[in-house]
Short mmCIF file of C-alpha atoms in Angstrom, two decimals:
data_model
loop_
_atom_site.label_atom_id
_atom_site.label_comp_id
_atom_site.label_asym_id
_atom_site.label_seq_id
_atom_site.Cartn_x
_atom_site.Cartn_y
_atom_site.Cartn_z
CA UNK A 109 109.85 120.53 109.96
CA UNK A 110 111.68 119.57 106.79
CA UNK A 111 110.25 121.03 103.62
CA UNK A 112 108.85 119.19 100.61
CA UNK A 113 108.45 120.40 97.04
CA UNK A 114 105.65 119.20 94.78
CA UNK A 115 104.37 120.35 91.40
CA UNK A 116 101.33 122.59 91.72
CA UNK A 117 99.24 120.50 89.34
CA UNK A 118 99.25 117.36 87.24
CA UNK A 119 96.87 115.83 84.78
CA UNK A 120 96.34 112.23 83.75
CA UNK A 121 93.81 110.02 82.04
CA UNK A 122 91.43 107.55 83.56
CA UNK A 123 92.71 103.98 83.86
CA UNK A 124 96.32 105.06 83.37
CA UNK A 125 99.04 105.03 86.04
CA UNK A 126 99.91 108.30 87.77
CA UNK A 127 103.28 109.13 89.29
CA UNK A 128 103.20 112.05 91.73
CA UNK A 129 106.71 113.31 92.61
CA UNK A 130 107.91 114.87 95.84
CA UNK A 131 111.35 116.32 96.58
CA UNK A 132 112.62 116.46 100.14
CA UNK A 133 116.34 117.11 99.91
CA UNK A 134 116.66 118.17 103.57
CA UNK A 135 115.05 115.02 104.97
CA UNK A 136 116.62 113.69 108.15
CA UNK A 137 117.27 110.06 108.96
CA UNK A 138 114.24 109.69 111.22
CA UNK A 139 111.71 111.52 109.03
CA UNK A 140 108.87 109.40 107.72
CA UNK A 141 107.33 110.34 104.36
CA UNK A 142 103.55 110.60 104.57
CA UNK A 143 101.04 111.12 101.77
CA UNK A 144 97.53 112.41 102.27
CA UNK A 145 94.95 113.44 99.73
CA UNK A 146 91.99 115.77 99.91
CA UNK A 147 88.97 115.19 97.75
CA UNK A 148 86.73 118.18 96.98
CA UNK A 149 84.67 119.34 99.98
CA UNK A 150 86.24 116.73 102.28
CA UNK A 151 88.94 116.63 104.92
CA UNK A 152 92.32 115.12 104.05
CA UNK A 153 92.60 111.34 104.10
CA UNK A 154 95.65 109.21 104.75
CA UNK A 155 97.08 107.44 101.72
CA UNK A 156 100.40 105.83 102.67
CA UNK A 157 103.65 106.38 104.55
CA UNK A 158 107.16 104.95 104.52
CA UNK A 159 110.70 105.39 105.83
CA UNK A 160 113.20 103.75 103.49
CA UNK A 161 111.67 100.82 101.68
CA UNK A 162 109.00 101.01 99.01
CA UNK A 163 105.51 100.48 100.41
CA UNK A 164 102.30 99.19 98.89
CA UNK A 165 98.73 99.26 100.11
CA UNK A 166 95.30 98.98 98.55
CA UNK A 167 95.25 102.66 97.60
CA UNK A 168 98.71 103.29 96.20
CA UNK A 169 102.43 102.52 96.17
CA UNK A 170 105.20 104.68 97.56
CA UNK A 171 108.60 104.54 95.88
CA UNK A 172 111.40 106.10 97.92
CA UNK A 173 114.72 107.03 96.34
CA UNK A 174 117.80 105.31 97.72
CA UNK A 175 119.15 108.61 99.10
CA UNK A 176 115.64 109.44 100.42
CA UNK A 177 115.80 112.92 98.91
CA UNK A 178 112.74 112.24 96.78
CA UNK A 179 109.75 109.95 96.62
CA UNK A 180 106.94 109.13 94.22
CA UNK A 181 103.35 108.24 94.96
CA UNK A 182 102.05 105.82 92.36
CA UNK A 183 98.38 105.34 91.58
CA UNK A 184 98.40 102.21 89.45
CA UNK A 185 95.14 102.79 87.58
CA UNK A 186 93.61 106.20 88.10
CA UNK A 187 89.88 106.64 88.36
CA UNK A 188 87.85 109.85 88.32
CA UNK A 189 87.53 109.50 92.09
CA UNK A 190 91.29 109.97 92.43
CA UNK A 191 90.99 113.63 91.41
CA UNK A 192 92.18 115.42 94.53
CA UNK A 193 94.97 117.48 96.06
CA UNK A 194 97.83 115.21 97.11
CA UNK A 195 100.10 116.27 99.97
CA UNK A 196 103.58 114.90 100.62
CA UNK A 197 104.58 115.53 104.24
CA UNK A 198 107.65 114.73 106.32
CA UNK A 199 107.01 113.79 109.94
CA UNK A 200 109.93 113.37 112.27
CA UNK A 201 110.32 111.01 115.17
CA UNK A 202 108.44 112.44 118.13
CA UNK A 203 106.67 115.06 116.04
CA UNK A 204 103.01 115.22 116.93
CA UNK A 205 101.54 117.20 114.05
CA UNK A 206 101.49 117.17 110.27
CA UNK A 207 102.66 120.30 108.45
CA UNK A 208 100.92 120.57 105.10
CA UNK A 209 102.31 122.38 102.07
CA UNK A 210 100.36 123.38 98.95
CA UNK A 211 100.20 119.88 97.51
CA UNK A 212 99.64 118.76 93.92
CA UNK A 213 96.21 119.15 92.39
CA UNK A 214 95.61 116.03 90.30
CA UNK A 215 93.06 116.19 87.48
CA UNK A 216 91.86 112.95 85.90
CA UNK A 217 90.45 113.12 82.39
CA UNK A 218 87.73 110.63 81.38
CA UNK B 74 84.82 103.21 113.26
CA UNK B 75 82.28 105.94 112.59
CA UNK B 76 84.88 108.50 111.65
CA UNK B 77 85.53 111.99 112.97
CA UNK B 78 82.37 114.04 113.21
CA UNK B 79 82.23 117.84 113.13
CA UNK B 80 79.28 120.09 113.84
CA UNK B 81 78.01 122.27 112.31
CA UNK B 82 79.05 121.73 108.69
CA UNK B 83 78.46 125.37 107.87
CA UNK B 84 78.24 128.51 109.99
CA UNK B 85 77.50 132.03 108.84
CA UNK B 86 77.96 134.73 111.43
CA UNK B 87 78.25 138.49 111.61
CA UNK B 88 81.54 140.12 112.47
CA UNK B 89 81.95 140.50 116.20
CA UNK B 90 79.86 137.49 117.16
CA UNK B 91 81.22 134.44 118.98
CA UNK B 92 81.07 130.99 117.42
CA UNK B 93 81.74 127.50 118.77
CA UNK B 94 82.48 124.35 116.80
CA UNK B 95 82.38 120.79 118.05
CA UNK B 96 84.50 117.79 117.08
CA UNK B 97 83.82 114.18 118.05
CA UNK B 98 86.93 112.07 117.37
CA UNK B 99 87.12 108.34 116.75
CA UNK B 100 86.38 106.86 120.16
CA UNK B 101 89.67 105.12 120.94
CA UNK B 102 91.86 107.97 119.68
CA UNK B 103 93.79 109.87 122.34
CA UNK B 104 95.13 112.59 120.09
CA UNK B 105 93.00 115.39 118.67
CA UNK B 106 94.04 118.17 116.32
CA UNK B 107 92.49 121.35 114.99
CA UNK B 108 93.51 122.79 111.63
CA UNK B 109 92.32 125.75 109.58
CA UNK B 110 92.20 125.82 105.78
CA UNK B 111 91.59 128.76 103.47
CA UNK B 112 90.78 128.47 99.79
CA UNK B 113 93.63 127.11 97.70
CA UNK B 114 95.91 126.50 100.68
CA UNK B 115 96.86 123.39 102.60
CA UNK B 116 95.54 122.94 106.14
CA UNK B 117 97.36 124.98 108.82
CA UNK B 118 97.91 123.50 112.27
CA UNK B 119 96.16 125.31 115.12
CA UNK B 120 96.39 123.13 118.21
CA UNK B 121 96.79 119.57 119.52
CA UNK B 122 95.46 117.62 122.51
CA UNK B 123 96.71 114.44 124.09
CA UNK B 124 93.64 113.25 126.01
CA UNK B 125 92.42 116.39 127.83
CA UNK B 126 95.80 118.16 127.84
CA UNK B 127 96.42 120.85 125.24
CA UNK B 128 100.07 120.24 124.40
CA UNK B 129 100.76 122.58 121.51
CA UNK B 130 99.28 125.79 120.13
CA UNK B 131 100.23 127.53 116.93
CA UNK B 132 101.02 131.24 116.79
CA UNK B 133 97.98 131.37 114.49
CA UNK B 134 95.81 130.71 117.54
CA UNK B 135 95.29 134.29 118.73
CA UNK B 136 93.79 135.10 122.11
CA UNK B 137 90.36 135.19 120.46
CA UNK B 138 90.61 131.46 119.86
CA UNK B 139 90.22 128.86 122.58
CA UNK B 140 90.02 125.10 122.35
CA UNK B 141 89.02 122.61 125.00
CA UNK B 142 88.77 118.89 125.39
CA UNK B 143 87.36 118.62 128.89
CA UNK B 144 87.03 114.88 129.33
CA UNK B 145 89.46 113.74 126.73
CA UNK B 146 86.68 112.88 124.31
CA UNK B 147 84.97 115.58 122.21
CA UNK B 148 86.56 118.98 121.68
CA UNK B 149 85.26 122.49 121.09
CA UNK B 150 86.88 125.39 119.29
CA UNK B 151 85.55 128.83 120.15
CA UNK B 152 86.27 132.03 118.26
CA UNK B 153 85.37 135.23 120.05
CA UNK B 154 84.68 138.55 118.34
CA UNK B 155 84.92 137.01 114.88
CA UNK B 156 86.63 138.93 112.07
CA UNK B 157 86.26 138.51 108.32
CA UNK B 158 89.74 137.01 108.22
CA UNK B 159 88.49 134.12 110.33
CA UNK B 160 86.44 132.87 107.38
CA UNK B 161 87.86 129.43 106.60
CA UNK B 162 87.29 125.71 106.86
CA UNK B 163 88.05 124.43 110.37
CA UNK B 164 89.17 120.81 110.34
CA UNK B 165 89.43 118.39 113.23
CA UNK B 166 91.50 115.21 113.18
CA UNK B 167 92.22 112.41 115.61
CA UNK B 168 94.75 109.62 115.86
CA UNK B 169 95.93 106.83 118.10
CA UNK B 170 98.64 107.51 120.61
CA UNK B 171 101.53 106.34 118.42
CA UNK B 172 103.91 108.59 116.50
CA UNK B 173 103.24 107.10 113.08
CA UNK B 174 99.53 106.55 113.42
CA UNK B 175 97.70 108.26 110.57
CA UNK B 176 95.47 111.23 111.25
CA UNK B 177 91.77 110.78 110.52
CA UNK B 178 90.11 114.03 109.51
CA UNK B 179 86.52 115.13 109.69
CA UNK B 180 84.91 116.99 106.80
CA UNK B 181 85.23 120.30 108.57
CA UNK B 182 83.12 123.28 109.58
CA UNK B 183 83.01 126.05 107.00
CA UNK B 184 82.83 129.45 108.70
CA UNK B 185 81.76 132.57 106.83
CA UNK B 186 82.02 135.88 108.66
CA UNK B 187 80.00 138.67 107.04
#
């Protein structure tokens, strides 16, 4: 499975946008970029995924670089509930499982 | 959609004892996964079922670990002769039978081996 690199931690303020980066320079053409987050004392939850085009849903937006070697998860207006560990994961065509890295621990200040 | 349910939420056991955890996936999900997570680390894949067939097992799954999904619905994970190193959160997830379907995780069973 292709590897991703994320900062260990980030900090932001409530009601401000948050941009969480992910580098994946060895991504292959059929790898989808998935984001999950894990709130304290809970299992991971799906946030968003994409292949080439930018994606939006009710939780977040995913901006994918043109060369696909990096992506950014955007939380448009952070709340305290968004404090979590965010995982960027590559999942190839036909791959059955997710391989988690260390993720980015996001702290939101009131 | 009642979500993935895991039981028990917490288990404390003495070293050498056997423990069994149960996972009830979302009812229409064919795929079921077990992961293990230790403090400060991301979840590590243990094993994966497609219906009742166990299709992949990690090297982490030693011969003391066994997982079953007998009727393609709920699953159990048994650890025999527990060791202190088995202390972790054990997470179950399920998904539909499509490659890009998201995984839905339960809130895990926290095992403490004393």
